[in-house]
Amino acid sequence: MKHLINPLVKETQISGIRQFATYVSKFDNVLSLTIGQPDYPTPPSVKESGKSAIDHNKTIYTPNAGLPELCKAACEFVADRYHLTYDPASEVIVTMGASEAIDISFRTILEEGCEVILPAPVYPGYEPIIRLCGATPVYVDTRETNFTLTKEALEAAITEKTRCVVLPYPSNPIGVTLSKETLDDIIDVLKDKDIFVVSDEIYSELVYGEEHQSIATHPVMHEKTIVINGLSKSHSMTGWRIGFAFAPSYLAQEMLKVHQYNVSCATSISQYAAVEALTNARDTPKEMKKSYEERRDFVYKRFLEMGLDVPKPTGAFYLFPSISKFGLSSFDFATKLVEEERVAVIPGSAFSSYGEGHIRISYAYSYDTLVEACDRLERFIKTL
């Protein structure tokens, strides 16, 4: 019966991040810097809200778009933090993590034959969904422009088939953000075109030294932009699976259909916990960000001392050093590092072919873990 399976599904590969994490699990005593998951526990008051929801039998379906109080809290949060204006009654959908928000966005706006522009290296979660929609990902190489999508590169990539541009900033795997000037240039290219923007802002609370800029604050772009966000990274709630899709009502109401038939609604217990996260625990990200910035500075300094070429992140919690001078593929480098020093990182090739020659390291781990991992990495490099 295998021949009856959807060929687009059969061609889809498991994420390179997860593949390598599975490989690493075979080894004992590994210091893993692989998964982008905060090492902080979920805030106590948020956990208590989830427990309270269970104790008070708040375990039934919610409205498809989400609890009204959560939709309201989410819209107030992004308005306060990023000057984004959305109607909680019709312009936000509470999703099962940012991943589902990405899924319903693409399935609503894409169709067979259209193209989606992706600045690469890039998070591997976009391409499979794009292809499952019958669309084609178009990668834009950003390696020579400080890993940032430029006006010139965007203009060159647009064709009559372009349906959407993905702006994944702050970025995974590099940690770069978009300056206001760069964002204005991108807006200048797109403002008169019938092209959607999916702005993945899941790391928006983790921006260092500047304010996060969202393309959806621009009046013209607001009407054709879907903003993706969530609580996994900002409030250390990866397992709670709460994401948000913000979009103008004409678009959000179509996305709601896909969401409804996909999951009905996000988990009720998690939604009640999310209300607490966005109200009484709304400043949790500020506390974590200070620690991440300190860790970033430590690891970045160590990498420079090792002679590694690495851009300094201005957001998220990743570093993306070049390992090309060692003459190994990123997969071989990462494999040898695990085998010889029991340190796990992600091969750059997991983030498209444009990530080859790099490795991704998450610094969302304890300071002691980062110190020991850097010591081992330095020792490993000296043998190459």
mmCIF file of C-alpha atoms in Angstrom:
data_model
loop_
_atom_site.group_PDB
_atom_site.id
_atom_site.type_symbol
_atom_site.label_atom_id
_atom_site.label_comp_id
_atom_site.label_asym_id
_atom_site.label_seq_id
_atom_site.Cartn_x
_atom_site.Cartn_y
_atom_site.Cartn_z
ATOM 1 C CA MET A 1 0.000 0.000 0.000
ATOM 2 C CA LYS A 2 3.009 2.339 0.163
ATOM 3 C CA HIS A 3 2.455 3.430 -3.421
ATOM 4 C CA LEU A 4 -0.794 5.109 -2.362
ATOM 5 C CA ILE A 5 0.842 7.475 0.117
ATOM 6 C CA ASN A 6 0.927 11.123 -0.907
ATOM 7 C CA PRO A 7 4.266 11.515 -2.736
ATOM 8 C CA LEU A 8 4.752 14.993 -1.267
ATOM 9 C CA VAL A 9 4.697 13.436 2.198
ATOM 10 C CA LYS A 10 7.027 10.621 1.178
ATOM 11 C CA GLU A 11 9.525 13.186 -0.119
ATOM 12 C CA THR A 12 9.438 15.174 3.117
ATOM 13 C CA GLN A 13 12.442 14.668 5.371
ATOM 14 C CA ILE A 14 12.579 14.758 9.159
ATOM 15 C CA SER A 15 14.146 18.028 10.357
ATOM 16 C CA GLY A 16 17.943 17.928 10.328
ATOM 17 C CA ILE A 17 17.851 19.346 13.866
ATOM 18 C CA ARG A 18 15.817 16.411 15.131
ATOM 19 C CA GLN A 19 17.785 13.906 13.087
ATOM 20 C CA PHE A 20 21.031 14.969 14.679
ATOM 21 C CA ALA A 21 19.477 15.159 18.153
ATOM 22 C CA THR A 22 18.381 11.544 17.695
ATOM 23 C CA TYR A 23 21.893 10.562 16.629
ATOM 24 C CA VAL A 24 23.347 12.274 19.700
ATOM 25 C CA SER A 25 21.004 10.348 22.004
ATOM 26 C CA LYS A 26 23.071 7.204 21.338
ATOM 27 C CA PHE A 27 25.971 8.625 23.338
ATOM 28 C CA ASP A 28 26.352 8.924 27.102
ATOM 29 C CA ASN A 29 27.464 12.010 29.056
ATOM 30 C CA VAL A 30 26.992 14.413 26.151
ATOM 31 C CA LEU A 31 26.873 18.163 26.679
ATOM 32 C CA SER A 32 24.117 19.047 24.235
ATOM 33 C CA LEU A 33 23.856 22.548 22.780
ATOM 34 C CA THR A 34 21.396 21.444 20.129
ATOM 35 C CA ILE A 35 17.765 22.232 20.869
ATOM 36 C CA GLY A 36 16.542 25.815 21.078
ATOM 37 C CA GLN A 37 14.760 25.403 24.360
ATOM 38 C CA PRO A 38 15.045 27.751 27.352
ATOM 39 C CA ASP A 39 16.675 26.137 30.369
ATOM 40 C CA TYR A 40 14.412 28.059 32.725
ATOM 41 C CA PRO A 41 11.300 26.434 34.208
ATOM 42 C CA THR A 42 7.896 27.820 33.303
ATOM 43 C CA PRO A 43 7.094 30.704 35.706
ATOM 44 C CA PRO A 44 5.480 29.399 38.944
ATOM 45 C CA SER A 45 2.294 31.460 38.601
ATOM 46 C CA VAL A 46 1.825 30.169 35.058
ATOM 47 C CA LYS A 47 2.120 26.570 36.224
ATOM 48 C CA GLU A 48 -0.355 27.253 39.025
ATOM 49 C CA SER A 49 -2.832 28.660 36.491
ATOM 50 C CA GLY A 50 -2.576 25.455 34.488
ATOM 51 C CA LYS A 51 -3.140 23.354 37.619
ATOM 52 C CA SER A 52 -6.064 25.523 38.627
ATOM 53 C CA ALA A 53 -7.663 25.036 35.213
ATOM 54 C CA ILE A 54 -7.519 21.275 35.749
ATOM 55 C CA ASP A 55 -8.840 21.499 39.315
ATOM 56 C CA HIS A 56 -11.765 23.643 38.200
ATOM 57 C CA ASN A 57 -12.592 21.357 35.265
ATOM 58 C CA LYS A 58 -11.688 23.906 32.623
ATOM 59 C CA THR A 59 -10.865 21.013 30.346
ATOM 60 C CA ILE A 60 -13.441 21.429 27.604
ATOM 61 C CA TYR A 61 -13.296 22.946 24.127
ATOM 62 C CA THR A 62 -12.696 26.657 23.926
ATOM 63 C CA PRO A 63 -13.836 28.861 21.032
ATOM 64 C CA ASN A 64 -11.925 27.866 17.907
ATOM 65 C CA ALA A 65 -9.859 31.058 17.833
ATOM 66 C CA GLY A 66 -9.069 30.786 21.546
ATOM 67 C CA LEU A 67 -10.310 32.009 24.913
ATOM 68 C CA PRO A 68 -11.581 35.592 24.555
ATOM 69 C CA GLU A 69 -9.510 36.671 27.554
ATOM 70 C CA LEU A 70 -6.379 35.150 26.006
ATOM 71 C CA CYS A 71 -7.012 36.758 22.619
ATOM 72 C CA LYS A 72 -7.435 40.077 24.414
ATOM 73 C CA ALA A 73 -4.253 39.592 26.461
ATOM 74 C CA ALA A 74 -2.269 38.603 23.365
ATOM 75 C CA CYS A 75 -3.399 41.660 21.410
ATOM 76 C CA GLU A 76 -2.652 43.952 24.342
ATOM 77 C CA PHE A 77 0.790 42.392 24.732
ATOM 78 C CA VAL A 78 1.896 42.952 21.129
ATOM 79 C CA ALA A 79 0.376 46.429 21.136
ATOM 80 C CA ASP A 80 2.367 47.347 24.223
ATOM 81 C CA ARG A 81 5.607 45.689 23.161
ATOM 82 C CA TYR A 82 5.695 46.204 19.384
ATOM 83 C CA HIS A 83 3.013 48.809 18.551
ATOM 84 C CA LEU A 84 0.977 46.214 16.662
ATOM 85 C CA THR A 85 -2.786 46.767 16.535
ATOM 86 C CA TYR A 86 -5.142 43.792 16.223
ATOM 87 C CA ASP A 87 -8.795 43.213 17.108
ATOM 88 C CA PRO A 88 -8.975 40.336 19.624
ATOM 89 C CA ALA A 89 -12.409 39.368 18.305
ATOM 90 C CA SER A 90 -11.360 38.784 14.708
ATOM 91 C CA GLU A 91 -7.618 39.190 14.094
ATOM 92 C CA VAL A 92 -5.822 36.672 16.297
ATOM 93 C CA ILE A 93 -5.868 32.886 16.471
ATOM 94 C CA VAL A 94 -4.425 30.924 19.381
ATOM 95 C CA THR A 95 -2.569 27.977 17.865
ATOM 96 C CA MET A 96 -0.790 24.817 18.955
ATOM 97 C CA GLY A 97 2.571 26.527 19.107
ATOM 98 C CA ALA A 98 4.070 28.793 16.477
ATOM 99 C CA SER A 99 4.519 25.705 14.291
ATOM 100 C CA GLU A 100 0.777 25.338 13.763
ATOM 101 C CA ALA A 101 0.509 29.074 13.134
ATOM 102 C CA ILE A 102 3.039 28.687 10.312
ATOM 103 C CA ASP A 103 1.155 25.683 8.966
ATOM 104 C CA ILE A 104 -2.271 27.346 8.794
ATOM 105 C CA SER A 105 -0.724 30.486 7.330
ATOM 106 C CA PHE A 106 0.865 28.662 4.405
ATOM 107 C CA ARG A 107 -2.139 26.417 3.828
ATOM 108 C CA THR A 108 -4.369 29.478 3.615
ATOM 109 C CA ILE A 109 -2.311 31.593 1.213
ATOM 110 C CA LEU A 110 -0.402 29.067 -0.928
ATOM 111 C CA GLU A 111 -1.459 26.952 -3.860
ATOM 112 C CA GLU A 112 0.253 24.755 -6.390
ATOM 113 C CA GLY A 113 2.806 26.540 -8.559
ATOM 114 C CA CYS A 114 3.418 29.638 -6.461
ATOM 115 C CA GLU A 115 6.728 30.586 -4.822
ATOM 116 C CA VAL A 116 7.828 31.544 -1.318
ATOM 117 C CA ILE A 117 11.005 33.537 -0.715
ATOM 118 C CA LEU A 118 13.155 32.370 2.209
ATOM 119 C CA PRO A 119 16.330 34.159 3.354
ATOM 120 C CA ALA A 120 18.916 31.422 3.937
ATOM 121 C CA PRO A 121 20.379 29.873 6.046
ATOM 122 C CA VAL A 122 16.980 29.450 7.633
ATOM 123 C CA TYR A 123 14.939 27.423 10.122
ATOM 124 C CA PRO A 124 14.047 24.095 8.445
ATOM 125 C CA GLY A 125 10.373 24.137 9.441
ATOM 126 C CA TYR A 126 9.180 26.261 6.517
ATOM 127 C CA GLU A 127 10.211 24.317 3.419
ATOM 128 C CA PRO A 128 8.307 21.062 4.089
ATOM 129 C CA ILE A 129 5.002 22.849 4.619
ATOM 130 C CA ILE A 130 5.551 25.002 1.551
ATOM 131 C CA ARG A 131 6.180 21.892 -0.544
ATOM 132 C CA LEU A 132 3.191 20.061 0.951
ATOM 133 C CA CYS A 133 1.088 22.969 -0.318
ATOM 134 C CA GLY A 134 2.448 22.334 -3.823
ATOM 135 C CA ALA A 135 4.456 25.565 -3.722
ATOM 136 C CA THR A 136 8.179 26.099 -4.252
ATOM 137 C CA PRO A 137 10.653 27.577 -1.749
ATOM 138 C CA VAL A 138 13.027 30.112 -3.296
ATOM 139 C CA TYR A 139 16.146 30.549 -1.198
ATOM 140 C CA VAL A 140 17.961 33.880 -1.103
ATOM 141 C CA ASP A 141 21.619 33.555 -0.106
ATOM 142 C CA THR A 142 22.350 36.033 2.700
ATOM 143 C CA ARG A 143 25.870 34.853 3.560
ATOM 144 C CA GLU A 144 27.548 37.834 1.905
ATOM 145 C CA THR A 145 25.207 40.431 3.433
ATOM 146 C CA ASN A 146 25.699 39.662 7.130
ATOM 147 C CA PHE A 147 22.950 37.041 6.938
ATOM 148 C CA THR A 148 20.331 39.729 6.329
ATOM 149 C CA LEU A 149 17.790 39.930 3.509
ATOM 150 C CA THR A 150 18.576 43.024 1.460
ATOM 151 C CA LYS A 151 16.443 45.099 -0.872
ATOM 152 C CA GLU A 152 18.557 44.125 -3.883
ATOM 153 C CA ALA A 153 18.440 40.393 -3.139
ATOM 154 C CA LEU A 154 14.693 40.489 -2.544
ATOM 155 C CA GLU A 155 14.027 42.345 -5.785
ATOM 156 C CA ALA A 156 16.106 39.814 -7.715
ATOM 157 C CA ALA A 157 14.180 36.871 -6.241
ATOM 158 C CA ILE A 158 10.662 38.122 -6.951
ATOM 159 C CA THR A 159 8.878 36.647 -9.963
ATOM 160 C CA GLU A 160 5.298 36.646 -11.203
ATOM 161 C CA LYS A 161 4.842 33.435 -9.170
ATOM 162 C CA THR A 162 5.923 34.941 -5.835
ATOM 163 C CA ARG A 163 3.091 34.626 -3.336
ATOM 164 C CA CYS A 164 4.875 35.166 -0.040
ATOM 165 C CA VAL A 165 8.072 36.374 1.613
ATOM 166 C CA VAL A 166 9.083 34.910 4.967
ATOM 167 C CA LEU A 167 10.824 37.245 7.407
ATOM 168 C CA PRO A 168 12.232 35.009 10.168
ATOM 169 C CA TYR A 169 13.737 37.667 12.421
ATOM 170 C CA PRO A 170 15.262 37.454 14.992
ATOM 171 C CA SER A 171 16.622 34.523 13.074
ATOM 172 C CA ASN A 172 17.224 30.898 13.799
ATOM 173 C CA PRO A 173 20.046 29.793 13.325
ATOM 174 C CA ILE A 174 22.077 33.022 13.297
ATOM 175 C CA GLY A 175 20.435 35.381 15.757
ATOM 176 C CA VAL A 176 20.443 38.402 13.448
ATOM 177 C CA THR A 177 17.702 41.019 13.568
ATOM 178 C CA LEU A 178 16.440 43.534 11.036
ATOM 179 C CA SER A 179 17.340 47.178 11.494
ATOM 180 C CA LYS A 180 14.698 49.821 10.846
ATOM 181 C CA GLU A 181 16.611 50.887 7.728
ATOM 182 C CA THR A 182 16.651 47.364 6.299
ATOM 183 C CA LEU A 183 12.992 46.881 7.117
ATOM 184 C CA ASP A 184 12.142 50.160 5.377
ATOM 185 C CA ASP A 185 14.007 48.952 2.284
ATOM 186 C CA ILE A 186 12.032 45.687 2.278
ATOM 187 C CA ILE A 187 8.786 47.608 2.686
ATOM 188 C CA ASP A 188 9.757 49.795 -0.255
ATOM 189 C CA VAL A 189 10.053 46.673 -2.426
ATOM 190 C CA LEU A 190 6.816 45.028 -1.281
ATOM 191 C CA LYS A 191 4.390 47.864 -0.561
ATOM 192 C CA ASP A 192 2.918 47.995 -4.085
ATOM 193 C CA LYS A 193 3.011 44.251 -4.778
ATOM 194 C CA ASP A 194 0.356 41.613 -4.168
ATOM 195 C CA ILE A 195 2.669 39.502 -2.062
ATOM 196 C CA PHE A 196 1.978 38.253 1.448
ATOM 197 C CA VAL A 197 4.526 38.417 4.249
ATOM 198 C CA VAL A 198 4.796 35.780 6.965
ATOM 199 C CA SER A 199 6.758 37.475 9.732
ATOM 200 C CA ASP A 200 7.948 34.829 12.188
ATOM 201 C CA GLU A 201 8.605 36.800 15.373
ATOM 202 C CA ILE A 202 8.803 33.941 17.878
ATOM 203 C CA TYR A 203 12.087 35.350 19.264
ATOM 204 C CA SER A 204 10.846 38.953 19.406
ATOM 205 C CA GLU A 205 11.206 39.149 23.197
ATOM 206 C CA LEU A 206 14.865 38.168 22.937
ATOM 207 C CA VAL A 207 16.401 41.167 21.170
ATOM 208 C CA TYR A 208 19.547 42.702 22.629
ATOM 209 C CA GLY A 209 20.441 46.378 22.678
ATOM 210 C CA GLU A 210 17.567 47.573 20.492
ATOM 211 C CA GLU A 211 13.817 47.229 20.043
ATOM 212 C CA HIS A 212 12.249 44.543 17.899
ATOM 213 C CA GLN A 213 10.867 45.934 14.634
ATOM 214 C CA SER A 214 7.795 44.351 13.047
ATOM 215 C CA ILE A 215 6.922 44.946 9.416
ATOM 216 C CA ALA A 216 3.223 44.799 10.323
ATOM 217 C CA THR A 217 3.408 48.203 12.028
ATOM 218 C CA HIS A 218 3.519 49.797 8.578
ATOM 219 C CA PRO A 219 -0.097 50.564 7.496
ATOM 220 C CA VAL A 220 0.311 49.230 3.960
ATOM 221 C CA MET A 221 2.099 46.061 5.074
ATOM 222 C CA HIS A 222 -0.311 45.415 7.939
ATOM 223 C CA GLU A 223 -3.003 44.395 5.471
ATOM 224 C CA LYS A 224 -0.898 41.659 3.878
ATOM 225 C CA THR A 225 1.212 40.429 6.775
ATOM 226 C CA ILE A 226 0.718 37.467 9.077
ATOM 227 C CA VAL A 227 2.653 37.837 12.334
ATOM 228 C CA ILE A 228 3.648 34.588 14.019
ATOM 229 C CA ASN A 229 4.468 34.581 17.712
ATOM 230 C CA GLY A 230 4.060 32.453 20.822
ATOM 231 C CA LEU A 231 5.127 31.717 24.377
ATOM 232 C CA SER A 232 7.598 28.855 23.884
ATOM 233 C CA LYS A 233 10.753 30.973 23.859
ATOM 234 C CA SER A 234 9.597 34.091 25.712
ATOM 235 C CA HIS A 235 8.055 32.360 28.738
ATOM 236 C CA SER A 236 9.814 28.983 28.630
ATOM 237 C CA MET A 237 6.603 27.173 27.678
ATOM 238 C CA THR A 238 7.751 24.922 24.829
ATOM 239 C CA GLY A 239 5.694 21.936 25.983
ATOM 240 C CA TRP A 240 2.548 23.953 26.602
ATOM 241 C CA ARG A 241 2.256 24.539 22.836
ATOM 242 C CA ILE A 242 0.776 28.026 22.692
ATOM 243 C CA GLY A 243 1.340 30.141 19.607
ATOM 244 C CA PHE A 244 -0.419 33.075 17.976
ATOM 245 C CA ALA A 245 -1.235 34.067 14.422
ATOM 246 C CA PHE A 246 -2.084 37.761 14.007
ATOM 247 C CA ALA A 247 -3.562 38.907 10.694
ATOM 248 C CA PRO A 248 -6.119 41.359 9.267
ATOM 249 C CA SER A 249 -9.638 40.027 9.699
ATOM 250 C CA TYR A 250 -10.246 39.145 6.028
ATOM 251 C CA LEU A 251 -7.248 36.825 6.211
ATOM 252 C CA ALA A 252 -7.544 35.619 9.813
ATOM 253 C CA GLN A 253 -11.088 34.405 9.229
ATOM 254 C CA GLU A 254 -9.934 32.215 6.335
ATOM 255 C CA MET A 255 -7.018 30.897 8.422
ATOM 256 C CA LEU A 256 -9.485 30.084 11.195
ATOM 257 C CA LYS A 257 -11.176 27.549 8.898
ATOM 258 C CA VAL A 258 -7.915 25.650 8.473
ATOM 259 C CA HIS A 259 -7.222 25.833 12.198
ATOM 260 C CA GLN A 260 -10.730 24.627 13.043
ATOM 261 C CA TYR A 261 -10.483 21.498 10.941
ATOM 262 C CA ASN A 262 -6.900 20.917 12.031
ATOM 263 C CA VAL A 263 -7.078 21.015 15.836
ATOM 264 C CA SER A 264 -10.470 22.578 16.731
ATOM 265 C CA CYS A 265 -8.759 24.711 19.372
ATOM 266 C CA ALA A 266 -5.540 24.948 21.334
ATOM 267 C CA THR A 267 -5.424 23.022 24.613
ATOM 268 C CA SER A 268 -7.729 24.677 27.138
ATOM 269 C CA ILE A 269 -5.403 24.122 30.110
ATOM 270 C CA SER A 270 -2.501 25.714 28.277
ATOM 271 C CA GLN A 271 -4.655 28.651 27.251
ATOM 272 C CA TYR A 272 -5.531 29.472 30.854
ATOM 273 C CA ALA A 273 -1.845 29.272 31.737
ATOM 274 C CA ALA A 274 -1.093 31.573 28.798
ATOM 275 C CA VAL A 275 -3.469 34.226 30.132
ATOM 276 C CA GLU A 276 -1.357 34.345 33.285
ATOM 277 C CA ALA A 277 1.848 34.463 31.224
ATOM 278 C CA LEU A 278 0.671 37.529 29.294
ATOM 279 C CA THR A 279 -0.731 39.386 32.289
ATOM 280 C CA ASN A 280 0.822 38.833 35.705
ATOM 281 C CA ALA A 281 3.951 37.116 34.322
ATOM 282 C CA ARG A 282 4.362 39.328 31.248
ATOM 283 C CA ASP A 283 7.814 40.562 32.311
ATOM 284 C CA THR A 284 9.336 37.081 32.586
ATOM 285 C CA PRO A 285 11.164 37.482 29.228
ATOM 286 C CA LYS A 286 13.043 40.528 30.533
ATOM 287 C CA GLU A 287 14.518 38.472 33.357
ATOM 288 C CA MET A 288 15.604 35.653 31.041
ATOM 289 C CA LYS A 289 16.940 38.001 28.365
ATOM 290 C CA LYS A 290 19.498 39.518 30.722
ATOM 291 C CA SER A 291 20.926 36.071 31.435
ATOM 292 C CA TYR A 292 20.936 35.073 27.755
ATOM 293 C CA GLU A 293 22.797 38.245 26.858
ATOM 294 C CA GLU A 294 25.478 37.437 29.423
ATOM 295 C CA ARG A 295 25.790 33.894 28.055
ATOM 296 C CA ARG A 296 25.946 35.208 24.506
ATOM 297 C CA ASP A 297 28.796 37.548 25.415
ATOM 298 C CA PHE A 298 30.725 34.748 27.118
ATOM 299 C CA VAL A 299 30.401 32.201 24.305
ATOM 300 C CA TYR A 300 30.995 34.804 21.588
ATOM 301 C CA LYS A 301 34.216 35.905 23.304
ATOM 302 C CA ARG A 302 35.393 32.306 23.661
ATOM 303 C CA PHE A 303 34.719 31.605 19.989
ATOM 304 C CA LEU A 304 36.746 34.617 18.909
ATOM 305 C CA GLU A 305 39.582 33.475 21.158
ATOM 306 C CA MET A 306 39.428 30.075 19.437
ATOM 307 C CA GLY A 307 39.847 31.804 16.092
ATOM 308 C CA LEU A 308 36.317 31.077 14.904
ATOM 309 C CA ASP A 309 34.627 33.477 12.497
ATOM 310 C CA VAL A 310 31.180 34.146 13.960
ATOM 311 C CA PRO A 311 28.638 36.993 13.667
ATOM 312 C CA LYS A 312 27.566 38.466 17.009
ATOM 313 C CA PRO A 313 23.859 37.731 17.537
ATOM 314 C CA THR A 314 21.501 40.609 18.230
ATOM 315 C CA GLY A 315 18.566 38.341 19.044
ATOM 316 C CA ALA A 316 17.387 34.788 19.873
ATOM 317 C CA PHE A 317 19.878 32.455 21.611
ATOM 318 C CA TYR A 318 22.054 30.957 18.877
ATOM 319 C CA LEU A 319 25.561 31.351 17.499
ATOM 320 C CA PHE A 320 26.469 30.262 13.969
ATOM 321 C CA PRO A 321 30.266 30.017 13.689
ATOM 322 C CA SER A 322 32.021 29.084 10.454
ATOM 323 C CA ILE A 323 33.969 25.822 10.535
ATOM 324 C CA SER A 324 34.831 25.813 6.813
ATOM 325 C CA LYS A 325 38.569 26.347 7.434
ATOM 326 C CA PHE A 326 38.821 22.906 9.039
ATOM 327 C CA GLY A 327 38.070 21.100 5.794
ATOM 328 C CA LEU A 328 35.178 19.054 7.169
ATOM 329 C CA SER A 329 31.522 19.127 6.224
ATOM 330 C CA SER A 330 29.322 20.499 8.978
ATOM 331 C CA PHE A 331 27.871 17.008 9.551
ATOM 332 C CA ASP A 332 31.302 15.391 9.811
ATOM 333 C CA PHE A 333 32.535 18.153 12.125
ATOM 334 C CA ALA A 334 29.518 17.759 14.421
ATOM 335 C CA THR A 335 29.792 13.964 14.364
ATOM 336 C CA LYS A 336 33.464 13.953 15.280
ATOM 337 C CA LEU A 337 32.844 16.507 18.018
ATOM 338 C CA VAL A 338 30.266 14.232 19.626
ATOM 339 C CA GLU A 339 32.396 11.126 19.263
ATOM 340 C CA GLU A 340 35.631 12.656 20.532
ATOM 341 C CA GLU A 341 34.556 15.281 23.056
ATOM 342 C CA ARG A 342 30.901 14.473 23.786
ATOM 343 C CA VAL A 343 29.667 17.915 22.766
ATOM 344 C CA ALA A 344 26.612 18.105 20.539
ATOM 345 C CA VAL A 345 25.888 20.958 18.118
ATOM 346 C CA ILE A 346 23.725 21.146 15.000
ATOM 347 C CA PRO A 347 25.327 20.890 11.537
ATOM 348 C CA GLY A 348 24.742 24.024 9.490
ATOM 349 C CA SER A 349 23.434 21.907 6.627
ATOM 350 C CA ALA A 350 20.230 21.415 8.657
ATOM 351 C CA PHE A 351 19.379 25.017 7.739
ATOM 352 C CA SER A 352 19.529 24.499 3.957
ATOM 353 C CA SER A 353 22.573 24.049 1.770
ATOM 354 C CA TYR A 354 23.452 27.679 2.477
ATOM 355 C CA GLY A 355 24.210 26.721 6.062
ATOM 356 C CA GLU A 356 26.978 24.327 5.056
ATOM 357 C CA GLY A 357 30.338 25.259 6.505
ATOM 358 C CA HIS A 358 28.787 26.357 9.812
ATOM 359 C CA ILE A 359 27.485 24.833 13.016
ATOM 360 C CA ARG A 360 24.657 26.111 15.190
ATOM 361 C CA ILE A 361 25.088 26.344 18.922
ATOM 362 C CA SER A 362 22.310 27.193 21.343
ATOM 363 C CA TYR A 363 23.440 29.116 24.404
ATOM 364 C CA ALA A 364 20.112 28.582 26.199
ATOM 365 C CA TYR A 365 21.968 26.358 28.644
ATOM 366 C CA SER A 366 23.490 26.879 32.073
ATOM 367 C CA TYR A 367 26.687 28.901 32.396
ATOM 368 C CA ASP A 368 28.580 25.873 33.755
ATOM 369 C CA THR A 369 27.481 23.778 30.774
ATOM 370 C CA LEU A 370 28.624 26.485 28.353
ATOM 371 C CA VAL A 371 32.020 26.809 30.044
ATOM 372 C CA GLU A 372 32.693 23.086 29.857
ATOM 373 C CA ALA A 373 31.348 22.797 26.305
ATOM 374 C CA CYS A 374 33.607 25.631 25.137
ATOM 375 C CA ASP A 375 36.617 23.989 26.798
ATOM 376 C CA ARG A 376 35.881 20.740 25.006
ATOM 377 C CA LEU A 377 35.242 22.468 21.680
ATOM 378 C CA GLU A 378 38.556 24.340 21.953
ATOM 379 C CA ARG A 379 40.372 21.110 22.716
ATOM 380 C CA PHE A 380 38.706 19.450 19.720
ATOM 381 C CA ILE A 381 39.595 22.293 17.337
ATOM 382 C CA LYS A 382 43.268 22.056 18.284
ATOM 383 C CA THR A 383 43.328 18.477 16.959
ATOM 384 C CA LEU A 384 42.108 19.430 13.482
#
